[in-house]
Amino acid sequence: WTYFNRGCAYHRSNNFLPALQDFNWVVEHDDCNAHAYFNRGIIYARLGQADAAIKNLEKALQRFPANAHATNVVIPVHQAQQLIERLKLGQTDSSIFSILSSRAVSS
């Protein structure tokens, strides 16, 4: 959890490359961590890497529990779906991030 939490702190302070490094470590050691994939997807989108963003957001959607109703799952699932749709439509300007909260999603 140390790497995940530090990645969230870096993400919130817009230090995207160190955040990516921490989230990379998390998914290498816990392939089921949906929130790490979600946060990594957001960062890739912010860096203009739409394909990597979509790939990570789709992995996050696959890993979030299908029957979960908790806010820490429902909100990122909805946001991931919306962001994927916008990225697939080629929308890469900063307005696509209006669907996101201003901070990284933590589990």
Short mmCIF file of C-alpha atoms in Angstrom, two decimals:
data_model
loop_
_atom_site.label_atom_id
_atom_site.label_comp_id
_atom_site.label_asym_id
_atom_site.label_seq_id
_atom_site.Cartn_x
_atom_site.Cartn_y
_atom_site.Cartn_z
CA TRP A 1 0.00 0.00 0.00
CA THR A 2 2.96 2.31 0.43
CA TYR A 3 3.57 2.53 -3.32
CA PHE A 4 -0.13 2.95 -4.06
CA ASN A 5 -0.59 5.73 -1.51
CA ARG A 6 2.57 7.50 -2.63
CA GLY A 7 1.39 7.19 -6.25
CA CYS A 8 -1.89 8.85 -5.25
CA ALA A 9 0.01 11.67 -3.53
CA TYR A 10 2.18 12.21 -6.62
CA HIS A 11 -0.91 12.07 -8.83
CA ARG A 12 -2.75 14.66 -6.74
CA SER A 13 0.25 16.99 -6.97
CA ASN A 14 0.48 16.48 -10.76
CA ASN A 15 3.82 14.66 -10.55
CA PHE A 16 2.72 12.15 -13.15
CA LEU A 17 5.96 10.30 -13.92
CA PRO A 18 6.73 9.34 -10.29
CA ALA A 19 3.05 8.43 -9.88
CA LEU A 20 3.27 6.15 -12.92
CA GLN A 21 6.35 4.48 -11.49
CA ASP A 22 4.55 3.74 -8.24
CA PHE A 23 1.38 2.49 -9.94
CA ASN A 24 3.55 0.35 -12.25
CA TRP A 25 5.09 -1.26 -9.18
CA VAL A 26 1.65 -1.88 -7.71
CA VAL A 27 0.24 -3.64 -10.78
CA GLU A 28 3.43 -5.68 -11.20
CA HIS A 29 2.92 -7.00 -7.67
CA ASP A 30 -0.88 -7.01 -7.54
CA ASP A 31 -2.43 -7.48 -10.98
CA CYS A 32 -5.92 -7.27 -9.45
CA ASN A 33 -5.62 -3.71 -8.12
CA ALA A 34 -8.32 -1.97 -10.16
CA HIS A 35 -7.66 1.41 -8.59
CA ALA A 36 -3.99 1.35 -9.64
CA TYR A 37 -5.02 0.62 -13.24
CA PHE A 38 -7.65 3.35 -13.06
CA ASN A 39 -5.19 5.95 -11.78
CA ARG A 40 -2.60 4.86 -14.32
CA GLY A 41 -5.21 5.25 -17.07
CA ILE A 42 -6.02 8.78 -15.97
CA ILE A 43 -2.34 9.70 -15.94
CA TYR A 44 -1.78 8.28 -19.43
CA ALA A 45 -4.80 10.27 -20.65
CA ARG A 46 -3.41 13.45 -19.10
CA LEU A 47 -0.09 12.76 -20.82
CA GLY A 48 -1.86 12.44 -24.17
CA GLN A 49 -1.30 8.68 -24.49
CA ALA A 50 -4.85 7.67 -25.39
CA ASP A 51 -4.11 4.04 -26.29
CA ALA A 52 -2.31 3.37 -23.01
CA ALA A 53 -5.07 5.20 -21.14
CA ILE A 54 -7.82 3.11 -22.72
CA LYS A 55 -5.92 -0.12 -22.10
CA ASN A 56 -5.48 0.67 -18.40
CA LEU A 57 -9.03 1.93 -17.91
CA GLU A 58 -10.39 -1.23 -19.53
CA LYS A 59 -8.20 -3.35 -17.23
CA ALA A 60 -9.56 -1.40 -14.28
CA LEU A 61 -13.13 -2.09 -15.39
CA GLN A 62 -12.35 -5.81 -15.65
CA ARG A 63 -10.96 -5.85 -12.12
CA PHE A 64 -13.61 -3.81 -10.27
CA PRO A 65 -16.14 -6.14 -8.61
CA ALA A 66 -19.23 -6.41 -10.81
CA ASN A 67 -21.64 -6.43 -7.87
CA ALA A 68 -20.03 -3.65 -5.83
CA HIS A 69 -22.15 -0.67 -4.91
CA ALA A 70 -19.60 1.17 -2.79
CA THR A 71 -18.80 4.73 -3.81
CA ASN A 72 -15.10 3.90 -4.18
CA VAL A 73 -16.08 1.48 -6.98
CA VAL A 74 -19.21 2.94 -8.59
CA ILE A 75 -17.71 6.38 -9.23
CA PRO A 76 -14.45 5.21 -10.87
CA VAL A 77 -16.34 2.65 -12.97
CA HIS A 78 -18.64 5.36 -14.31
CA GLN A 79 -15.72 7.76 -14.83
CA ALA A 80 -13.63 5.09 -16.58
CA GLN A 81 -16.48 4.26 -18.95
CA GLN A 82 -17.01 7.93 -19.82
CA LEU A 83 -13.30 8.60 -20.27
CA ILE A 84 -12.87 5.56 -22.53
CA GLU A 85 -15.77 6.73 -24.70
CA ARG A 86 -14.31 10.21 -25.03
CA LEU A 87 -10.80 8.96 -25.78
CA LYS A 88 -12.12 6.59 -28.44
CA LEU A 89 -13.87 9.57 -30.04
CA GLY A 90 -10.53 11.35 -30.18
CA GLN A 91 -11.37 13.87 -27.49
CA THR A 92 -8.04 14.59 -25.88
CA ASP A 93 -8.35 18.20 -24.77
CA SER A 94 -8.46 19.09 -21.10
CA SER A 95 -12.28 19.27 -21.08
CA ILE A 96 -12.49 15.46 -21.00
CA PHE A 97 -11.23 15.56 -17.44
CA SER A 98 -14.29 17.46 -16.25
CA ILE A 99 -15.81 14.05 -15.46
CA LEU A 100 -13.07 13.32 -12.95
CA SER A 101 -12.59 14.46 -9.43
CA SER A 102 -9.48 16.52 -8.90
CA ARG A 103 -7.67 13.78 -7.02
CA ALA A 104 -6.49 10.28 -7.59
CA VAL A 105 -8.90 7.54 -6.62
CA SER A 106 -7.81 5.53 -3.63
CA SER A 107 -9.20 2.23 -2.47
#
